[in-house]
PDB file of C-alpha atoms in Angstrom:
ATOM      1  CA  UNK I   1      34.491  15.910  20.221  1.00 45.00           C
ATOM      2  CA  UNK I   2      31.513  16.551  17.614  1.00 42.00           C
ATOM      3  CA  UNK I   3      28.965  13.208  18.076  1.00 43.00           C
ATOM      4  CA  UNK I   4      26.902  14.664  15.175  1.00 42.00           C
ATOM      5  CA  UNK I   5      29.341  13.421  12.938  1.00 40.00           C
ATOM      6  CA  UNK I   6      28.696   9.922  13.996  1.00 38.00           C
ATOM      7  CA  UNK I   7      24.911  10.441  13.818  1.00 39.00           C
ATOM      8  CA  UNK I   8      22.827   9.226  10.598  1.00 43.00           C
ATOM      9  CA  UNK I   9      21.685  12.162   8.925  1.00 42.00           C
ATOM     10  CA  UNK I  10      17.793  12.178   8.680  1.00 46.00           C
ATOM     11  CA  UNK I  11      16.249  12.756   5.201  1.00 47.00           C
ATOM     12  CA  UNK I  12      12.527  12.147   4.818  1.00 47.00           C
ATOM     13  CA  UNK I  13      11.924  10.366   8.050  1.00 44.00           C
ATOM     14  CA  UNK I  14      14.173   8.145   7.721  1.00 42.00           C
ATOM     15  CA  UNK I  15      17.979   8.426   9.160  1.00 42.00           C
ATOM     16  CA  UNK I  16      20.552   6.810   6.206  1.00 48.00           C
ATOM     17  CA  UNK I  17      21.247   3.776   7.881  1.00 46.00           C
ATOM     18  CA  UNK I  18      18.368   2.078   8.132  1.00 62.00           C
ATOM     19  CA  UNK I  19      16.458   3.377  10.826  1.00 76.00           C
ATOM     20  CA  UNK I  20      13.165   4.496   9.198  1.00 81.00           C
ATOM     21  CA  UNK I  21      10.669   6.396  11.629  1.00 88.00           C
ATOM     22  CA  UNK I  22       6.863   5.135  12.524  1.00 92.00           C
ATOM     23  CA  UNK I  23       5.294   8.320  10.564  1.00 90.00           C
ATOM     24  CA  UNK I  24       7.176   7.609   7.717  1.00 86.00           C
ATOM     25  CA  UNK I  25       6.010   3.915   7.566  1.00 88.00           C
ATOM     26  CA  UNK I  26       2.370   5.370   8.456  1.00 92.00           C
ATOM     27  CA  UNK I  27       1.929   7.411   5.717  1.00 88.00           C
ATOM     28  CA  UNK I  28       3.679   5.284   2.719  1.00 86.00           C
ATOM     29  CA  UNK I  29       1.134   2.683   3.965  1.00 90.00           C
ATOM     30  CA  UNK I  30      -1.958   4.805   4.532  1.00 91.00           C
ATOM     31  CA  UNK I  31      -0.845   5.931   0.817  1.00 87.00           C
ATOM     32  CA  UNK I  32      -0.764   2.266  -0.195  1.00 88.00           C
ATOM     33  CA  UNK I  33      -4.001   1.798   1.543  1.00 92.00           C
ATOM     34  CA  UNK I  34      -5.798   4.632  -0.156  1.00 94.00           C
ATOM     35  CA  UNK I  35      -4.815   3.169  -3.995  1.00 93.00           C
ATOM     36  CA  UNK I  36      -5.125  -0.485  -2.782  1.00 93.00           C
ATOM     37  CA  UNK I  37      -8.962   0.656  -0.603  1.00 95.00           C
ATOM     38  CA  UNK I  38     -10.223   2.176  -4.087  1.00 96.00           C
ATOM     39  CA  UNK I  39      -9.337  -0.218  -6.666  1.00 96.00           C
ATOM     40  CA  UNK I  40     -10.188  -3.077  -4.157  1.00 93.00           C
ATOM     41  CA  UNK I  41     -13.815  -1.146  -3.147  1.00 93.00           C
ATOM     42  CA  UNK I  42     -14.620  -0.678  -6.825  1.00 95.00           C
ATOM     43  CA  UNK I  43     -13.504  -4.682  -7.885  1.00 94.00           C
ATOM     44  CA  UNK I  44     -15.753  -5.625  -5.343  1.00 87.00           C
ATOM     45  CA  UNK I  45     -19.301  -3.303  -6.255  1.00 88.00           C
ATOM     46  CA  UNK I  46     -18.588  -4.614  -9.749  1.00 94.00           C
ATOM     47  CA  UNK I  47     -18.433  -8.368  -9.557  1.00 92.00           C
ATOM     48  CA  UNK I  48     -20.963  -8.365  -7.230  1.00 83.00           C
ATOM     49  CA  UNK I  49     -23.391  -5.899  -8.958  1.00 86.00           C
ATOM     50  CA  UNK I  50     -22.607  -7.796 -11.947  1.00 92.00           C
ATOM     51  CA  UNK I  51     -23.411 -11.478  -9.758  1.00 89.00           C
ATOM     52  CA  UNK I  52     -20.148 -12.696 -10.879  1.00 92.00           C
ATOM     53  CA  UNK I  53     -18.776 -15.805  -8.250  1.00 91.00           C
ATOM     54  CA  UNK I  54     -15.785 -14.930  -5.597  1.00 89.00           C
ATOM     55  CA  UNK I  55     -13.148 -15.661  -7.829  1.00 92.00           C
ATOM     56  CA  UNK I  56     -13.735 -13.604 -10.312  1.00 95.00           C
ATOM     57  CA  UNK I  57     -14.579 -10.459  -7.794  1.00 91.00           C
ATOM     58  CA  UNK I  58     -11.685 -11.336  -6.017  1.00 92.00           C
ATOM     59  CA  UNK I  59      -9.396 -10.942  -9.339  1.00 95.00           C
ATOM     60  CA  UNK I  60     -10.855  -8.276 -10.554  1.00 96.00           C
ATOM     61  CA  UNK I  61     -10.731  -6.402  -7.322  1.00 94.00           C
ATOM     62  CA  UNK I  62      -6.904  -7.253  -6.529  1.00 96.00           C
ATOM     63  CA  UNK I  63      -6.200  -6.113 -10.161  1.00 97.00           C
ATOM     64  CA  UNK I  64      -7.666  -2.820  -9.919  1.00 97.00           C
ATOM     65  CA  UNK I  65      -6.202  -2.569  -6.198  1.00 96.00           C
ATOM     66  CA  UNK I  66      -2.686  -2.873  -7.541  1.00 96.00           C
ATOM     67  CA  UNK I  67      -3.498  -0.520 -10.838  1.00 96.00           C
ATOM     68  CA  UNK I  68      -4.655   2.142  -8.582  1.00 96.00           C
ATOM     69  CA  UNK I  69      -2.291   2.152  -5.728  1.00 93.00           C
ATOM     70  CA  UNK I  70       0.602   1.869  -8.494  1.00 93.00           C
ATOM     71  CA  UNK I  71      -1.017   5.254 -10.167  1.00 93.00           C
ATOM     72  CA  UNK I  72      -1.197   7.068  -7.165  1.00 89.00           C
ATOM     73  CA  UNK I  73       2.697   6.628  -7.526  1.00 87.00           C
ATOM     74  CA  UNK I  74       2.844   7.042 -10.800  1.00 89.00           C
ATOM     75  CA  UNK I  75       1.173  10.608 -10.617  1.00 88.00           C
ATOM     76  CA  UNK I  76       3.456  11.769  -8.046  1.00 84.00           C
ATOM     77  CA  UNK I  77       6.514  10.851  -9.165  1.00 85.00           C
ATOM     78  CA  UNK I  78       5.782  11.900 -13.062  1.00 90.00           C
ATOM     79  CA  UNK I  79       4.924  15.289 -10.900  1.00 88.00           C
ATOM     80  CA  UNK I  80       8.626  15.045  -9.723  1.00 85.00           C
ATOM     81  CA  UNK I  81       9.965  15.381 -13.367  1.00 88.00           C
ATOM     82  CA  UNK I  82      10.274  11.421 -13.973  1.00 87.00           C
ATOM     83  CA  UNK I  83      10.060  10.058 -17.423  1.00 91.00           C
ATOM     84  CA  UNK I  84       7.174   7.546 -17.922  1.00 92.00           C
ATOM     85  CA  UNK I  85       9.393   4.848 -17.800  1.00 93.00           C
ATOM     86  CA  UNK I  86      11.581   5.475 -14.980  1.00 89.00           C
ATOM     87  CA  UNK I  87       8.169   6.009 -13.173  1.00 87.00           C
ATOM     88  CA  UNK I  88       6.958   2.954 -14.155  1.00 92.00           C
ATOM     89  CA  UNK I  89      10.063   1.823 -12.276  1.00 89.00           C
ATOM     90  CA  UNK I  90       9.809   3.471  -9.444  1.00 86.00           C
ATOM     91  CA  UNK I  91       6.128   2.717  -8.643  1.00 87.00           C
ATOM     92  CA  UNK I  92       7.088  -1.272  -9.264  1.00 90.00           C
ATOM     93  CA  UNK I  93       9.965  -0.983  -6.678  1.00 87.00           C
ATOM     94  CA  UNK I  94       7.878   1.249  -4.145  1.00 85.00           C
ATOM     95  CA  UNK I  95       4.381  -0.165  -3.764  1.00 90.00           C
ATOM     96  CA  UNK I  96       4.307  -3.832  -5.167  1.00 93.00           C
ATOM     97  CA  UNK I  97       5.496  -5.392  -1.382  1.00 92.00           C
ATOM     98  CA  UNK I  98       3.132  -3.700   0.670  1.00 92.00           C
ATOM     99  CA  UNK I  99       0.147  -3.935  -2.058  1.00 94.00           C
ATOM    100  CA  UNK I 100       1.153  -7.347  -2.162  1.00 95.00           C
ATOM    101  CA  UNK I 101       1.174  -8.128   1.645  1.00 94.00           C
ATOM    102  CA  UNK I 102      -1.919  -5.220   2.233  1.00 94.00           C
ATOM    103  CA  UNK I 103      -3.604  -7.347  -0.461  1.00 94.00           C
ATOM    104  CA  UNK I 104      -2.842 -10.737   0.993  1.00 95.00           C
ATOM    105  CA  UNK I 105      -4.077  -9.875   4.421  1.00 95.00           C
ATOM    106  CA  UNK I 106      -7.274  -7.966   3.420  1.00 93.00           C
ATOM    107  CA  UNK I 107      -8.055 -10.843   1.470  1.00 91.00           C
ATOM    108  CA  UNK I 108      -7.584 -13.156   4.007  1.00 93.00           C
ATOM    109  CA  UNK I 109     -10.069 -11.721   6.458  1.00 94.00           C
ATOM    110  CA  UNK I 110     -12.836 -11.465   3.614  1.00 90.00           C
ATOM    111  CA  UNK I 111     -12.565 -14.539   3.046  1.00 90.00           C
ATOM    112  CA  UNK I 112     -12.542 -16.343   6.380  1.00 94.00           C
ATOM    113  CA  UNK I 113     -15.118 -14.190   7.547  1.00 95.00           C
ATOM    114  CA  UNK I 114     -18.124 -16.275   7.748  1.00 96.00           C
ATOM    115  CA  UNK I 115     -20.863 -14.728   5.234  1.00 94.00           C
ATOM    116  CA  UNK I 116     -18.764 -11.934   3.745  1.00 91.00           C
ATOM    117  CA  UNK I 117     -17.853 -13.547   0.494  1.00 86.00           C
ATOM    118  CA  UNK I 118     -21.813 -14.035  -0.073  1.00 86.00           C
ATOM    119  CA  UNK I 119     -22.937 -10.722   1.163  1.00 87.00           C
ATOM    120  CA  UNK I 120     -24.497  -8.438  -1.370  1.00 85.00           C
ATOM    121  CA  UNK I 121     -23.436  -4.830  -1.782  1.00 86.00           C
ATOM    122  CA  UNK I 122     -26.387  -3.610   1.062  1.00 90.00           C
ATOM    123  CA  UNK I 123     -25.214  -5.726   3.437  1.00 93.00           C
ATOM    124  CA  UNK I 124     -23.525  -4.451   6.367  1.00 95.00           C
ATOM    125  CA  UNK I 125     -21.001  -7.891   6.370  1.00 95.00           C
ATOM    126  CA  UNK I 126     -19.783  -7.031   3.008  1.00 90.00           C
ATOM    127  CA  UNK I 127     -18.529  -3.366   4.779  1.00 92.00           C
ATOM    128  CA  UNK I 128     -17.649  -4.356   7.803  1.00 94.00           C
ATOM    129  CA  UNK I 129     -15.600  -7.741   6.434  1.00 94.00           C
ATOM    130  CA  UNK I 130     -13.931  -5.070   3.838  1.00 92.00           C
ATOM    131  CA  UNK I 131     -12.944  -2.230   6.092  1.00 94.00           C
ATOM    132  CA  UNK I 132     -12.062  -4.570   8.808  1.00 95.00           C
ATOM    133  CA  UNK I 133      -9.998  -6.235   6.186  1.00 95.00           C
ATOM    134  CA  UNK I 134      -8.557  -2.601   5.511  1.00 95.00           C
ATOM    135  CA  UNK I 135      -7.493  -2.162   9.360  1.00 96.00           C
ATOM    136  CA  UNK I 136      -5.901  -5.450   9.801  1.00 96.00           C
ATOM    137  CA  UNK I 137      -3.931  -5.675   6.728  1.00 95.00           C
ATOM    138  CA  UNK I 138      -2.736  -1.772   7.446  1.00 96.00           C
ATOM    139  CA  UNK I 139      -1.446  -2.962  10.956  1.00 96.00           C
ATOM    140  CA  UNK I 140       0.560  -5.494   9.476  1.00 96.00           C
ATOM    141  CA  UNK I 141       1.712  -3.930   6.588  1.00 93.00           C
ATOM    142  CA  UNK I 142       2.903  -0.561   8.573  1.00 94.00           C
ATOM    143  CA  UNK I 143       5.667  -2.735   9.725  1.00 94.00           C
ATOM    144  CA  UNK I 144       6.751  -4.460   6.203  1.00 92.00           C
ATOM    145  CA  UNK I 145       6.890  -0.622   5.356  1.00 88.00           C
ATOM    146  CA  UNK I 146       9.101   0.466   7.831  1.00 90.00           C
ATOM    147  CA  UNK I 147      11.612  -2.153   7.460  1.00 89.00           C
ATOM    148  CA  UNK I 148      11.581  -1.827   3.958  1.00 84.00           C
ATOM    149  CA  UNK I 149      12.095   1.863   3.999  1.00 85.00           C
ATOM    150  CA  UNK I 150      14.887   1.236   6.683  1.00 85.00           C
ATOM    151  CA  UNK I 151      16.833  -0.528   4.090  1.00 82.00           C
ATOM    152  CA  UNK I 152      16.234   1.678   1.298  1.00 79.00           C
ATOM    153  CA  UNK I 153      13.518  -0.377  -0.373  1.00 75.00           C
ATOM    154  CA  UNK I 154       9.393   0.255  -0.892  1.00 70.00           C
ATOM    155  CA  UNK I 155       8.798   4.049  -0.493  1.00 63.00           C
ATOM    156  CA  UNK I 156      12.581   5.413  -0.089  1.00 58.00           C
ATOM    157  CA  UNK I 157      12.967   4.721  -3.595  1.00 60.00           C
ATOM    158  CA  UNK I 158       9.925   7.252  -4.067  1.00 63.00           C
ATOM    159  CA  UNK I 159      11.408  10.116  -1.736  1.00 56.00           C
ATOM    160  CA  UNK I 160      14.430   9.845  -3.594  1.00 59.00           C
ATOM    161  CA  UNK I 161      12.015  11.636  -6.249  1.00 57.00           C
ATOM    162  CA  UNK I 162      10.842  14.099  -4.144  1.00 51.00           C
TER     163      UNK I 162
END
């Protein structure tokens, strides 16, 4: 009797039904991270270079963490022969979960970090709230990640592109 036939076929790290590997979550998240770490990094040197309040900074730095970790998508998959629109798509359906949840978390420990949201720019606080924010919300969004690739969803939808 042939038990390959009964075994899910693996494409991309991930077998067809719904069994997505660790790497695979690792690296759509670590590519969510970079986007998300950039935009977020950047929001954050302008509001406070500018001496805008938290709120503001905090806006501004979630907006340009989801408009960056959406283009890093976006490149990739107009790379893959996508029309604009279908990558627009694509990048929606793939990343806005875990920038969502990676935001949500990272955001979180900034801000209940005592000091951090007052820290200025040379300030060891401000860096060590922010990457620290980084770790934490990675570790918890690695799993979102795989169980959303396990079912098809988040960053399957982009190595159906590749």
């Amino acid at each position: 009797m042939d038990h390959t036939a009964h075994e899910p076929e693996k494409q991309h790290g991930m077998r067809r039904h719904g069994i997505a590997s660790w790497g695979t979550a690792v690296k759509a998240t670590l590519h969510c991270l970079t986007g998300c770490a950039i935009g977020e990094i950047l929001g954050m040197v302008i509001g406070t270079a500018a001496g805008w309040g938290n709120v503001p900074t905090m806006v501004v730095a979630i907006a340009l963490a989801f408009l960056f970790g959406y283009s890093f998508t976006l490149y990739a998959v107009l790379r893959a022969g996508l029309d604009l629109k279908a990558a627009i798509r694509v990048a929606l359906a793939a990343d806005t979960v875990s920038i969502a949840v990676m935001e949500l978390v990272d955001n979180l420990i900034i801000a209940l970090t005592p000091g951090a949201m007052d820290a200025e720019l040379s300030e060891g606080l401000f860096w060590y709230a922010l990457l620290g924010g980084f770790a934490v919300a990675f570790l918890i969004t690695t799993p979102v990640n795989k169980w959303m690739i396990g079912r098809g969803k988040g960053h399957a939808v982009v190595h159906a592109h590749h």
